[in-house]
Each structure stands twice: as C-alpha cells, then as structure tokens.
C-alpha cells in the first residue's frame, strides 16, 4: 500500500470516527428542548457502551494503518553512527547522499569537539526519513524520531527541512544537544530543553539582549559586567525565593505588572496594585508580598548558553570532569567543571562572549546607506535617459 | 538655477514637509508613551522607549514610504499640469533639469530626518540610559533619511518614466508581485518566493534599509 493512500485512508477514518462520536451528541443537543426528562441509567449505559465501541474501533484502525505505514520502511541507511529507516525508491540518489553526508558531518563535528566517547550525545531514538511535498521547501525531507513508531507517541518529533546536507547536519547536532541535556542529571530542567550545539552568534546576541533589556536589575547589572549579578541570573531560584534573588525594590512595579495575585487577595490588595501602577512605591511593596507566583525573569535558553559556552571551553576532558561529579551538583558548579575553570572565570568569560556577540549583531547603517545611495544613483541614471 | 528649483520644490511640498517634521519629532515621545505602562521610573524608561519603538517602528517605516512617495509625486504633478513647459523652457538640458529636481527633493528629506533626530535627543535628555544599553539617535535619523531617499527615488522613477500612467503602472506592478508570490505559494514553491524576497531585503538589495527594526535604544 502506498504512503499517500495510507494517509488518505487515515484521514477518512478519523473524520468518520469523529462524525460518529459527535452525531449522537448533536442529536442529543438538538433533541434537548423536546426531552424535558433526564435519560434513564439504562440509556446512559447503552450510550457509554456505544462510545467505547466506536473509540475502540477507531484505535484499532489507527493501529492497523500505522502498522501498514511501518511496513513501507523496509530499507535503511547507516551513517554517522545512526541508522535511518527509509522507504525504498522515495529518496533520490542525491537525497540519500545528502542524508549520509549530513549525518557524517554531524558525527565528525561531535568527534572533533568531544572526542570518541559520545555516549552523552547518543539516544535510542529511531529515525525514519521520507520525502514529502512541503509547502516551505518544495521537496522537503521529514525525519521522525521516537522510541516507538507510533505517530501518536508523545515522544515523537517531526522535523521537516530541505534536502540539503547542511540542514541534516544541523538537525543531527540539535538531536545530539538535546540528548546531552537529557543524559546529564538536572540539565534539562535547568535549560528548559532549549539547548543547542549549533551555536550561532545570533543566539548568543539574543541571550545578551535578554540580559541587557531585563526588567530585573540583576540582569542589567550582569550585562554591564558584574559577576555577582551573573551568578544570581544563572541560579534557578525556587518560586518563593525569586523575589529576593532576582529583584530589588526598584523592580517591584514590573514584578506587579507580570506577577499573579493570590486567590485570597482582597479589594485592598487590588487597590494597592492600582496605586502601585500609578507610581506609589510603598503600595508596590505591599502587593509583591501578596503575589501567588513571582515570575522567573530569565529564560532557560539564556541559561543554556552558559552550559553551551562551558561545553565549548572544556571539550572532551570537560565531559570526563563533569561526569565525575555527584548527581545533585548545582548546574553552575557542573558547568565550571565542564569548562575546567573557576566559577567566576566562567561567568566573566560567558558575559564577555555575550557582550561581543551583541556588539557584533548591531547593524551599522553605513553598508545599507551605501546600498541606498547606489540604488538612488541607478534610478537617477535611468530617469535622465528619458524625455517627457 | 538650483536655488530656484529648490524654492519651487519647497513651495509645493511645504505643508507635507512640516506635517512630517512634526510627526517625526513626536515619534520618540510617542514611543515612550506607548511602551511606558508600568515603567514610570527614570531608570526603567529606556526599556519603555524600546518597547514603544518596537510598536511604532512599522509606522515610522510606512511614514518614510509615504513621505518619499509624495515628495516625488507632488512636484511632478505640478510640472505635469503645465505640460512641463516651465522645465522645457529653461536654458538647460532635460537631464540636468531632472537631476536638479531629484536633488532638490532629496535635499528636503533632511527636514523630517533632522526633526526625528531632535525628537530623539529631547527624549534622551529626559531619561537615564543604563550602561548596558546604548542610544542611537543619529543612526535612527540616518536610517529614516535613507528609507525616505529610497522611497523617493522609486517614486521619482515611476513618475518620470511612466508619466501620467504612473498610478496604473504601480497598480499593475503590485498586482504582478502579489500574484506572483501567491502563485509560487499555491504551487508549493515558497522557497523561490523566499529567495526573491531575501534578495530584496538582504544587503545590498534595494530594500535592505528596511530589513532591521528601527530602534532609538539598543544594546
């Protein structure tokens, strides 16, 4: 059975099943004004049995379709330490070469940076590649990864990208980065999963921008070069300690703007909030004490850049040093071990890197100004060639 | 000669120039006001200005287009009404006349750009920009000047090449561009549209001046 036929059949079955499930509900709704009495327990029981039968039939159909679809992936290629299942004949020779090249390039990048022991970057995910007509890339490669083959498995990820080796390398490196934070205890929570081995200047510049524009004073102080402030930024404070860790009284108005008030808050608290937003600092102090949840002003992505930075500094030996640490070690200490420097040195180096990336990201008007003058000159030249 | 052409240019466009100058002078203050909810403190005000510019920046871009377009269209309309008799009666070549008309219009673009620069300086005098941020009043005014210059040039080209059919030509061009992009999208060739679009907005493409957000305060 072809892939498109399977997916078409799947669409029809889902639509039909949804229709069957919704039809009795719709009938019940439309009949409601006529039926003034409640349904009997026997009727309710019969309806429940009917719903369960439909749901079960739908699940069976999906399972069968999934099995049929799996059966199409009879071939596989092995490259870059990974096996990718494919449908024979769906990928052209060039696309298969691009897939192989991308996976091998990612593997080479990882080996050059972290040595031959790439255990922390490996996963048990199964990759499945097929080519779809993608609206974005014309002919796009879809890679599905997952512990199982089931499309409804929440662990499934679908990546779609153009069939170019650079894109495939990027995806493979992203997967390796995700595996790294999942395999090191506590790092996934610390980074919020926003970890990448594909670190570009733009990502670092965005992190630097987040610091410099933070509504928490400590963030702006970190951007200005204070290691103590950066230490606070990179500490994940528990919700009840966020106010003292990240904020000063000068930030309270911004905290009140974005924080959630407790459910027990009475009208006097709401009045204080209004006064605070109108400019009364003393009212802000009262309101922040009544907040149910003080938001974390820094993203996991920002903290992830510090782990990425430490990983780049430490390389292979860093990973060995980090693995020697006990499981409950705080993330900053873990990162310092990874980088092979003291915590203060790591903080300074990270902050300097962010500042440089930010400075490099601010566009200069000179090149675009020159380009504009050039285009204006071309226009003038074109206009003077024509008489009215 | 150039003084006379500049004089007529100013005479025909003075209302537009003055209105735009008032608007651009007020933009930084408006940005502070728009982004200022919860940021009354002097030290937090830069973030309010940044937030405000994030909102108002597209309006500034649109105003640059409108200004550039009208600054070319108004004098051409006046010239066209007299069937270019004044231009053709002057003791200079047509090329020289058009160059002078173009330069005179381009020179007047300085007025709203200077007003924007002054408005920026006024706002910056009222707030404390922290060490982690930097103010770019000159860069912003230059970007606005370049943006208006580009819009003015394109409008000038349209007017002086298409003549009385400028509006129809513009309409046809717009329909062709949007139609082309829609066709590419419907046929699953968005990547071609992306490439064409990128050529226009990436340096040294003609629209590269509009590619980045226009900000008064940045990192």
Coordinates of C-alpha atoms in Angstrom, one line a residue:
Chain A
X1 CA 0.0 0.0 0.0
X2 CA 1.4 3.4 -0.9
X3 CA 2.2 6.1 1.6
X4 CA -0.3 8.6 0.2
X5 CA -3.1 6.0 0.1
X6 CA -2.5 5.1 3.7
X7 CA -2.5 8.7 4.9
X8 CA -5.7 9.3 2.8
X9 CA -7.4 6.3 4.4
X10 CA -6.3 7.5 7.8
X11 CA -7.8 10.9 7.3
X12 CA -11.1 9.4 6.2
X13 CA -11.3 7.0 9.2
X14 CA -10.5 9.8 11.6
X15 CA -13.1 12.0 10.1
X16 CA -15.7 9.2 10.1
X17 CA -14.9 8.3 13.7
X18 CA -15.2 11.9 14.8
X19 CA -18.5 12.2 13.0
X20 CA -19.9 9.0 14.6
X21 CA -18.8 10.2 18.0
X22 CA -20.3 13.7 17.5
X23 CA -23.5 12.6 15.8
X24 CA -25.2 11.2 19.0
X25 CA -24.1 14.3 20.9
X26 CA -25.5 16.6 18.2
X27 CA -28.7 14.6 18.2
X28 CA -28.9 14.9 21.9
X29 CA -28.4 18.6 21.8
X30 CA -31.0 19.3 19.2
X31 CA -33.5 17.0 20.9
X32 CA -32.9 18.6 24.3
X33 CA -35.8 21.1 24.2
X34 CA -38.3 18.3 23.4
X35 CA -37.0 15.9 26.2
X36 CA -37.6 17.5 29.5
X37 CA -36.9 14.3 31.5
X38 CA -33.4 13.1 32.2
X39 CA -32.2 9.9 30.4
X40 CA -32.5 6.7 32.3
X41 CA -29.5 4.9 33.7
X42 CA -30.1 2.1 31.1
X43 CA -29.9 4.7 28.3
X44 CA -26.8 6.2 29.7
X45 CA -25.2 2.8 30.0
X46 CA -26.1 2.0 26.4
X47 CA -24.6 5.3 25.1
X48 CA -21.4 4.7 27.1
X49 CA -21.1 1.2 25.6
X50 CA -21.6 2.7 22.1
X51 CA -19.0 5.4 22.6
X52 CA -16.5 2.8 23.9
X53 CA -17.2 0.6 20.8
X54 CA -16.6 3.5 18.4
X55 CA -13.4 4.6 20.2
X56 CA -12.1 1.1 20.2
X57 CA -12.8 0.6 16.5
X58 CA -11.0 3.9 15.8
X59 CA -8.0 2.9 17.8
X60 CA -7.8 -0.4 16.0
X61 CA -8.0 1.3 12.6
X62 CA -5.2 3.7 13.5
X63 CA -3.1 0.9 14.8
X64 CA -3.6 -1.1 11.6
X65 CA -2.8 1.9 9.5
X66 CA 0.3 2.6 11.5
X67 CA 1.4 -1.0 11.0
X68 CA 0.8 -0.7 7.3
X69 CA 2.8 2.5 7.2
X70 CA 5.7 0.9 9.1
X71 CA 5.8 -1.9 6.6
X72 CA 6.7 0.6 3.9
X73 CA 10.1 1.4 5.7
X74 CA 11.8 -1.7 4.6
X75 CA 15.2 -0.2 3.8
X76 CA 17.7 1.6 5.9
X77 CA 21.0 3.5 5.7
X78 CA 23.7 3.7 8.3
X79 CA 25.7 6.9 8.6
X80 CA 27.3 8.9 11.4
X81 CA 26.6 6.3 14.0
X82 CA 22.9 6.3 13.3
X83 CA 20.5 4.0 11.4
X84 CA 17.8 5.7 9.4
X85 CA 14.9 3.7 8.1
X86 CA 13.7 4.7 4.6
X87 CA 11.1 3.7 2.0
X88 CA 12.9 2.2 -1.0
X89 CA 12.7 4.5 -4.0
X90 CA 11.3 7.5 -2.2
X91 CA 14.6 9.4 -1.9
X92 CA 16.7 10.1 -4.9
X93 CA 20.4 9.1 -5.0
X94 CA 21.3 12.8 -4.4
X95 CA 19.0 13.0 -1.4
X96 CA 20.4 9.8 0.0
X97 CA 23.9 11.2 -0.4
X98 CA 22.8 14.5 1.3
X99 CA 21.4 12.4 4.2
X100 CA 24.6 10.4 4.6
X101 CA 26.8 13.5 4.2
X102 CA 24.8 15.4 6.8
X103 CA 24.8 12.7 9.4
X104 CA 28.5 12.0 8.9
X105 CA 29.4 15.7 9.1
X106 CA 27.5 16.0 12.4
X107 CA 29.3 13.0 13.7
X108 CA 32.7 14.5 12.6
X109 CA 31.8 17.8 14.3
X110 CA 31.0 16.0 17.6
X111 CA 34.1 13.8 17.5
X112 CA 36.3 16.9 16.7
X113 CA 34.9 18.7 19.7
X114 CA 34.2 16.0 22.3
X115 CA 36.4 13.0 21.3
X116 CA 35.3 9.5 20.5
X117 CA 33.2 8.8 23.6
X118 CA 30.0 10.3 22.5
X119 CA 27.8 8.4 24.9
X120 CA 26.2 11.5 26.4
X121 CA 25.2 12.7 22.9
X122 CA 23.6 9.4 21.8
X123 CA 20.0 8.4 22.0
X124 CA 17.9 5.3 21.5
X125 CA 15.5 7.2 19.2
X126 CA 14.6 5.6 15.9
X127 CA 14.8 7.8 12.9
X128 CA 12.6 7.5 9.9
X129 CA 13.1 9.6 6.8
X130 CA 10.7 10.2 4.0
X131 CA 10.3 12.9 1.4
X132 CA 7.1 15.0 1.3
X133 CA 5.8 17.7 -0.8
X134 CA 6.5 20.5 1.6
X135 CA 4.9 23.9 1.1
X136 CA 8.0 25.6 2.5
X137 CA 10.8 23.7 0.8
X138 CA 9.2 22.4 -2.3
X139 CA 10.6 18.9 -1.8
X140 CA 11.3 18.5 1.9
X141 CA 12.7 15.7 4.0
X142 CA 10.7 14.7 7.0
X143 CA 12.6 12.9 9.8
X144 CA 10.5 11.3 12.5
X145 CA 12.3 10.2 15.7
X146 CA 10.8 8.3 18.5
X147 CA 11.2 5.5 21.0
X148 CA 8.4 3.7 19.2
X149 CA 7.0 4.0 15.7
X150 CA 3.5 5.1 16.8
X151 CA 2.7 8.5 15.4
X152 CA 0.6 9.3 18.5
X153 CA 3.5 8.7 20.8
X154 CA 4.2 12.0 22.7
X155 CA 8.0 11.2 22.4
X156 CA 7.7 11.6 18.7
X157 CA 9.3 14.5 16.9
X158 CA 8.8 15.5 13.3
X159 CA 11.5 17.6 11.7
X160 CA 10.9 19.0 8.2
X161 CA 13.7 20.6 6.3
X162 CA 15.1 21.0 2.8
X163 CA 17.1 18.0 1.5
X164 CA 20.5 19.6 2.0
X165 CA 23.4 18.0 3.9
X166 CA 23.8 21.3 6.0
X167 CA 20.2 21.1 7.1
X168 CA 20.6 17.4 8.0
X169 CA 23.8 18.1 9.9
X170 CA 22.0 20.8 11.8
X171 CA 19.2 18.5 12.8
X172 CA 21.6 15.8 13.9
X173 CA 23.5 18.3 16.0
X174 CA 20.3 19.5 17.6
X175 CA 19.3 16.0 18.4
X176 CA 22.8 15.4 19.9
X177 CA 22.4 18.6 22.0
X178 CA 19.0 17.5 23.3
X179 CA 20.4 14.1 24.2
X180 CA 23.2 15.7 26.1
X181 CA 21.0 17.8 28.4
X182 CA 18.7 14.8 28.8
X183 CA 21.5 12.5 29.8
X184 CA 23.1 14.8 32.3
X185 CA 21.0 14.9 35.5
X186 CA 19.3 18.2 36.1
X187 CA 20.4 19.9 32.9
X188 CA 17.2 19.5 31.0
X189 CA 15.3 21.3 33.8
X190 CA 18.0 23.9 34.1
X191 CA 18.0 24.8 30.4
X192 CA 14.3 24.2 29.8
X193 CA 15.3 21.9 26.9
X194 CA 16.5 25.0 25.0
X195 CA 20.0 23.6 24.4
X196 CA 21.8 23.6 21.1
X197 CA 25.1 22.5 19.8
X198 CA 24.5 24.7 16.7
X199 CA 25.6 27.9 18.5
X200 CA 25.4 30.9 16.2
X201 CA 26.3 34.5 17.0
X202 CA 22.6 35.4 16.7
X203 CA 21.7 33.0 19.6
X204 CA 24.3 34.5 21.8
X205 CA 23.3 38.0 20.8
X206 CA 19.7 37.3 21.7
X207 CA 20.8 36.0 25.1
X208 CA 22.9 39.1 25.7
X209 CA 19.9 41.2 24.6
X210 CA 17.7 39.4 27.1
X211 CA 20.1 40.3 29.9
X212 CA 20.6 43.9 28.8
X213 CA 16.9 44.5 28.5
X214 CA 15.8 42.5 31.5
X215 CA 13.2 44.1 33.8
X216 CA 15.2 42.7 36.7
X217 CA 18.0 44.9 37.8
X218 CA 20.3 41.9 38.4
X219 CA 20.0 41.1 34.7
X220 CA 21.0 44.5 33.5
X221 CA 23.9 44.5 36.1
X222 CA 25.1 41.2 34.7
X223 CA 25.0 42.6 31.2
X224 CA 27.1 45.5 32.5
X225 CA 29.8 43.0 33.7
X226 CA 29.0 42.2 37.4
X227 CA 29.9 38.5 38.1
X228 CA 27.8 38.5 41.3
X229 CA 24.8 39.6 39.3
X230 CA 25.5 36.9 36.6
X231 CA 25.7 34.3 39.4
X232 CA 22.2 35.3 40.5
X233 CA 20.9 35.2 37.0
X234 CA 22.2 31.7 36.4
X235 CA 20.8 30.4 39.7
X236 CA 17.4 28.8 39.3
X237 CA 15.7 30.1 42.5
X238 CA 12.7 28.3 43.9
X239 CA 9.4 30.3 43.4
X240 CA 9.4 31.6 47.0
X241 CA 12.9 32.9 46.8
X242 CA 12.7 34.6 43.4
X243 CA 11.7 38.0 44.8
X244 CA 14.9 38.2 46.9
X245 CA 17.2 36.5 44.4
X246 CA 16.3 38.4 41.2
X247 CA 14.6 41.7 42.2
X248 CA 15.3 44.9 44.0
X249 CA 12.5 47.2 45.3
X250 CA 13.1 49.3 42.1
X251 CA 11.8 46.4 40.1
X252 CA 8.7 45.8 42.1
X253 CA 6.4 47.7 39.8
X254 CA 7.5 45.5 36.9
X255 CA 7.0 42.4 39.1
X256 CA 3.5 43.6 40.0
X257 CA 2.7 44.0 36.3
X258 CA 3.6 40.5 35.4
X259 CA 3.0 38.6 38.6
X260 CA -0.2 36.8 39.6
X261 CA -2.1 37.9 42.7
X262 CA -3.1 35.3 45.3
X263 CA -6.6 34.0 45.2
X264 CA -7.1 35.3 48.7
X265 CA -6.3 38.9 47.7
X266 CA -9.0 41.2 48.8
X267 CA -10.1 44.5 47.4
X268 CA -7.5 46.4 49.4
X269 CA -4.7 44.5 47.6
X270 CA -6.3 45.3 44.2
X271 CA -6.5 49.0 45.3
X272 CA -2.8 48.8 46.3
X273 CA -2.0 47.3 42.9
X274 CA -3.7 50.2 41.1
X275 CA -1.8 52.7 43.3
X276 CA 1.4 50.9 42.6
X277 CA 0.9 51.0 38.8
X278 CA 0.1 54.7 39.2
X279 CA 3.5 55.3 40.8
X280 CA 3.3 54.7 44.5
X281 CA 6.4 52.7 45.5
X282 CA 5.1 51.8 49.0
X283 CA 2.0 50.2 47.5
X284 CA 4.2 48.0 45.3
X285 CA 5.9 46.6 48.4
X286 CA 2.6 45.5 49.8
X287 CA 1.4 43.9 46.5
X288 CA 4.5 41.9 45.9
X289 CA 4.0 40.3 49.3
X290 CA 0.6 39.1 48.1
X291 CA 1.7 37.6 44.8
X292 CA 0.9 33.9 44.4
X293 CA 3.7 33.4 41.9
X294 CA 6.6 35.6 41.2
X295 CA 7.8 35.0 37.6
X296 CA 11.3 33.9 36.7
X297 CA 12.6 36.9 34.6
X298 CA 15.2 34.7 32.8
X299 CA 14.6 32.0 30.2
X300 CA 16.0 28.5 30.1
X301 CA 17.5 29.5 26.7
X302 CA 19.6 32.2 28.4
X303 CA 21.0 29.7 31.0
X304 CA 21.5 27.1 28.2
X305 CA 24.0 29.5 26.6
X306 CA 26.2 29.2 29.7
X307 CA 26.2 25.4 29.5
X308 CA 26.9 25.6 25.8
X309 CA 29.8 28.0 26.5
X310 CA 31.2 25.7 29.2
X311 CA 31.0 22.8 26.8
X312 CA 32.9 24.7 24.1
X313 CA 35.6 25.7 26.7
X314 CA 36.0 22.2 28.2
X315 CA 35.8 19.8 25.3
X316 CA 36.4 16.1 25.9
X317 CA 38.2 16.4 29.2
X318 CA 35.4 18.7 30.5
X319 CA 32.9 16.0 29.9
X320 CA 35.0 13.5 31.9
X321 CA 35.4 16.0 34.7
X322 CA 31.7 16.7 34.8
X323 CA 30.7 13.0 34.8
X324 CA 32.8 12.6 38.0
X325 CA 30.5 15.0 39.9
X326 CA 27.7 13.6 42.1
X327 CA 24.2 13.8 40.7
X328 CA 22.9 16.6 42.9
X329 CA 25.7 19.1 41.9
X330 CA 24.3 22.6 41.1
X331 CA 24.3 23.5 37.4
X332 CA 26.8 26.3 37.8
X333 CA 29.3 24.1 39.6
X334 CA 28.7 21.4 37.0
X335 CA 29.4 24.0 34.2
X336 CA 32.6 25.2 35.8
X337 CA 33.8 21.6 36.0
X338 CA 32.8 21.1 32.3
X339 CA 34.8 24.3 31.4
X340 CA 37.7 23.4 33.6
X341 CA 37.9 26.9 35.2
X342 CA 36.6 28.5 38.3
X343 CA 33.0 29.6 38.5
X344 CA 34.0 33.3 38.5
X345 CA 36.2 32.9 35.4
X346 CA 33.4 31.0 33.6
X347 CA 30.9 33.8 34.5
X348 CA 33.3 36.5 33.2
X349 CA 34.1 34.6 30.1
X350 CA 30.4 33.9 29.4
X351 CA 29.4 37.5 29.9
X352 CA 32.2 38.8 27.7
X353 CA 31.1 36.4 24.9
X354 CA 27.6 37.6 25.1
X355 CA 28.6 41.2 25.1
X356 CA 30.8 40.7 22.0
X357 CA 28.0 38.8 20.2
X358 CA 25.6 41.7 21.0
X359 CA 28.0 44.3 19.7
X360 CA 28.5 42.3 16.5
X361 CA 24.8 41.9 16.0
X362 CA 24.0 45.7 16.0
X363 CA 23.8 46.6 12.3
X364 CA 25.8 49.5 11.1
X365 CA 23.9 51.9 8.9
X366 CA 26.9 52.5 6.6
X367 CA 26.6 49.5 4.3
X368 CA 22.9 49.9 3.8
X369 CA 23.3 53.6 3.4
X370 CA 25.8 53.0 0.6
X371 CA 23.5 50.5 -1.0
X372 CA 20.6 53.0 -0.8
X373 CA 22.8 55.7 -2.4
X374 CA 23.7 53.2 -5.1
X375 CA 20.1 52.4 -5.9
X376 CA 19.2 56.1 -5.9
X377 CA 22.0 56.8 -8.3
X378 CA 20.8 54.0 -10.6
X379 CA 17.3 55.4 -10.5
X380 CA 18.6 58.9 -11.4
X381 CA 20.6 57.5 -14.3
X382 CA 17.5 55.7 -15.6
X383 CA 15.3 58.8 -15.2
X384 CA 17.7 61.1 -17.0
X385 CA 17.7 58.8 -20.1
X386 CA 14.1 59.5 -20.8
X387 CA 12.4 62.7 -22.0
X388 CA 8.8 63.6 -21.3
Chain B
X1 CA 19.1 77.7 -11.1
X2 CA 19.2 75.0 -8.5
X3 CA 18.1 77.6 -5.9
X4 CA 15.0 78.3 -8.0
X5 CA 14.2 74.7 -8.4
X6 CA 14.7 74.1 -4.6
X7 CA 12.4 77.1 -3.9
X8 CA 9.6 75.7 -6.1
X9 CA 10.1 72.2 -4.5
X10 CA 9.8 73.7 -1.0
X11 CA 6.8 75.8 -2.1
X12 CA 4.9 72.8 -3.5
X13 CA 5.7 70.4 -0.6
X14 CA 6.0 72.7 2.5
X15 CA 2.7 71.5 4.1
X16 CA 3.7 67.9 3.7
X17 CA 7.2 68.5 5.0
X18 CA 6.1 70.5 8.0
X19 CA 3.4 67.8 8.9
X20 CA 6.0 65.1 8.6
X21 CA 8.6 67.0 10.6
X22 CA 6.0 67.5 13.4
X23 CA 5.2 63.8 13.3
X24 CA 8.8 62.5 13.3
X25 CA 9.7 65.0 16.1
X26 CA 6.9 63.5 18.2
X27 CA 7.7 59.8 17.4
X28 CA 10.3 59.3 20.2
X29 CA 8.0 60.9 22.8
X30 CA 5.1 58.8 21.5
X31 CA 7.2 55.7 21.7
X32 CA 7.9 56.4 25.4
X33 CA 4.2 56.9 26.0
X34 CA 3.1 53.8 24.1
X35 CA 5.7 51.5 25.8
X36 CA 5.5 53.2 29.2
X37 CA 2.9 51.2 31.1
X38 CA 4.5 50.3 34.4
X39 CA 7.8 52.0 33.5
X40 CA 7.5 55.4 35.1
X41 CA 10.9 55.3 36.7
X42 CA 13.7 57.3 35.0
X43 CA 15.9 54.2 35.1
X44 CA 13.3 51.9 33.5
X45 CA 12.2 54.5 30.9
X46 CA 14.8 53.2 28.3
X47 CA 13.0 49.9 28.3
X48 CA 9.7 51.7 27.8
X49 CA 11.2 53.6 24.9
X50 CA 12.5 50.4 23.4
X51 CA 9.1 48.7 23.8
X52 CA 7.4 51.7 22.2
X53 CA 9.8 51.7 19.3
X54 CA 9.0 48.0 18.7
X55 CA 5.4 49.1 18.3
X56 CA 5.9 52.4 16.4
X57 CA 8.8 51.3 14.2
X58 CA 6.5 49.9 11.4
X59 CA 4.6 53.2 11.4
X60 CA 7.9 55.1 11.0
X61 CA 8.7 52.8 8.0
X62 CA 5.3 53.4 6.5
X63 CA 5.6 57.2 7.0
X64 CA 9.1 57.1 5.3
X65 CA 7.4 55.4 2.3
X66 CA 4.5 57.9 2.2
X67 CA 6.8 60.9 2.6
X68 CA 9.2 59.7 -0.1
X69 CA 6.4 58.9 -2.5
X70 CA 4.5 62.2 -2.1
X71 CA 7.7 64.3 -2.3
X72 CA 8.3 62.9 -5.8
X73 CA 4.6 62.9 -6.8
X74 CA 3.6 66.4 -5.8
X75 CA 6.2 68.4 -7.8
X76 CA 5.8 66.1 -10.8
X77 CA 2.0 66.7 -10.7
X78 CA 2.6 70.5 -10.7
X79 CA 5.1 70.2 -13.6
X80 CA 2.7 67.8 -15.4
X81 CA -0.2 70.2 -15.2
X82 CA 1.7 72.8 -17.2
X83 CA 2.9 70.0 -19.6
X84 CA 6.5 70.6 -18.4
X85 CA 6.5 73.9 -20.3
X86 CA 8.5 75.5 -17.4
X87 CA 11.1 72.7 -17.4
X88 CA 11.5 72.7 -21.2
X89 CA 11.7 76.5 -21.4
X90 CA 14.7 76.6 -19.1
X91 CA 18.1 77.1 -20.8
X92 CA 19.4 73.7 -19.5
X93 CA 19.1 70.2 -20.8
X94 CA 16.3 67.9 -19.7
X95 CA 18.8 65.6 -18.0
X96 CA 20.2 68.5 -16.0
X97 CA 16.8 69.6 -15.0
X98 CA 15.7 66.2 -13.8
X99 CA 18.9 65.8 -11.9
X100 CA 18.3 69.1 -10.2
X101 CA 14.7 68.3 -9.5
X102 CA 15.7 65.0 -8.0
X103 CA 18.5 66.6 -5.9
X104 CA 16.2 69.4 -4.6
X105 CA 13.6 66.8 -3.5
X106 CA 16.3 64.6 -1.9
X107 CA 17.6 67.7 0.0
X108 CA 14.2 68.4 1.5
X109 CA 14.2 64.9 3.0
X110 CA 16.7 66.3 5.6
X111 CA 13.9 68.3 7.3
X112 CA 11.9 65.4 8.8
X113 CA 15.1 63.5 9.4
X114 CA 16.5 66.3 11.4
X115 CA 13.2 66.7 13.3
X116 CA 13.4 63.0 14.2
X117 CA 17.0 63.4 15.4
X118 CA 16.0 66.4 17.6
X119 CA 13.0 64.5 19.0
X120 CA 15.3 61.6 19.9
X121 CA 17.7 64.0 21.6
X122 CA 14.9 65.5 23.6
X123 CA 13.7 62.1 24.9
X124 CA 17.3 61.0 25.7
X125 CA 17.8 64.2 27.7
X126 CA 14.8 63.2 29.9
X127 CA 15.9 59.6 30.7
X128 CA 18.9 57.8 32.0
X129 CA 20.3 55.2 29.6
X130 CA 22.0 52.5 31.7
X131 CA 25.5 51.2 31.0
X132 CA 24.2 48.0 29.4
X133 CA 22.2 50.0 26.8
X134 CA 23.2 52.5 24.1
X135 CA 21.3 55.2 22.4
X136 CA 21.4 55.6 18.6
X137 CA 19.7 58.9 17.7
X138 CA 22.0 59.7 14.8
X139 CA 21.7 56.1 13.4
X140 CA 18.0 56.2 13.6
X141 CA 17.7 59.6 11.9
X142 CA 20.1 58.3 9.1
X143 CA 18.1 55.2 8.7
X144 CA 14.9 57.3 8.3
X145 CA 16.7 59.5 5.8
X146 CA 17.9 56.5 3.7
X147 CA 14.5 55.0 3.9
X148 CA 12.8 58.1 2.6
X149 CA 15.5 58.5 0.0
X150 CA 14.8 55.1 -1.4
X151 CA 11.1 55.5 -1.4
X152 CA 11.6 59.0 -3.0
X153 CA 13.9 57.5 -5.7
X154 CA 11.4 54.7 -6.6
X155 CA 8.5 57.1 -6.7
X156 CA 10.6 59.6 -8.8
X157 CA 11.4 56.7 -11.2
X158 CA 7.8 55.8 -11.5
X159 CA 6.7 59.3 -12.1
X160 CA 9.3 60.3 -14.6
X161 CA 9.3 57.1 -16.6
X162 CA 5.6 56.1 -16.5
X163 CA 4.4 59.8 -16.6
X164 CA 0.6 60.1 -16.5
X165 CA 0.3 56.3 -16.3
X166 CA 2.2 56.1 -13.0
X167 CA -0.8 55.1 -10.9
X168 CA -1.8 52.3 -13.4
X169 CA 1.8 51.1 -13.7
X170 CA 2.1 51.0 -9.9
X171 CA -1.1 49.0 -9.6
X172 CA 0.0 46.6 -12.3
X173 CA 3.3 46.1 -10.6
X174 CA 1.7 45.5 -7.2
X175 CA -0.8 43.0 -8.7
X176 CA 2.1 41.3 -10.6
X177 CA 4.2 41.0 -7.4
X178 CA 1.4 39.8 -5.2
X179 CA 0.0 37.5 -7.9
X180 CA 3.5 36.0 -8.5
X181 CA 4.0 35.3 -4.8
X182 CA 0.6 33.8 -4.5
X183 CA 1.2 31.6 -7.5
X184 CA 4.5 30.4 -6.1
X185 CA 2.9 29.7 -2.7
X186 CA 0.0 27.8 -4.2
X187 CA 2.3 25.6 -6.3
X188 CA 4.4 24.7 -3.3
X189 CA 7.4 26.8 -4.4
X190 CA 7.6 29.1 -1.4
X191 CA 11.3 28.7 -1.3
X192 CA 11.6 30.6 -4.6
X193 CA 9.5 33.4 -3.2
X194 CA 11.7 33.3 -0.1
X195 CA 14.8 33.7 -2.3
X196 CA 13.4 36.5 -4.3
X197 CA 12.2 38.3 -1.1
X198 CA 15.6 37.7 0.5
X199 CA 17.4 39.3 -2.4
X200 CA 15.4 42.4 -2.0
X201 CA 15.8 42.8 1.8
X202 CA 19.3 41.5 2.3
X203 CA 22.3 43.7 1.7
X204 CA 22.9 45.1 -1.0
X205 CA 19.3 44.6 -2.0
X206 CA 17.2 47.8 -2.6
X207 CA 15.0 47.2 0.5
X208 CA 17.9 46.3 2.9
X209 CA 17.4 49.6 4.7
X210 CA 14.1 48.3 5.9
X211 CA 15.3 44.9 7.0
X212 CA 16.2 45.7 10.6
X213 CA 13.9 47.2 13.2
X214 CA 14.5 50.9 13.7
X215 CA 15.4 51.5 17.3
X216 CA 16.5 54.5 19.3
X217 CA 17.9 52.5 22.2
X218 CA 19.6 49.1 21.7
X219 CA 22.2 47.0 23.5

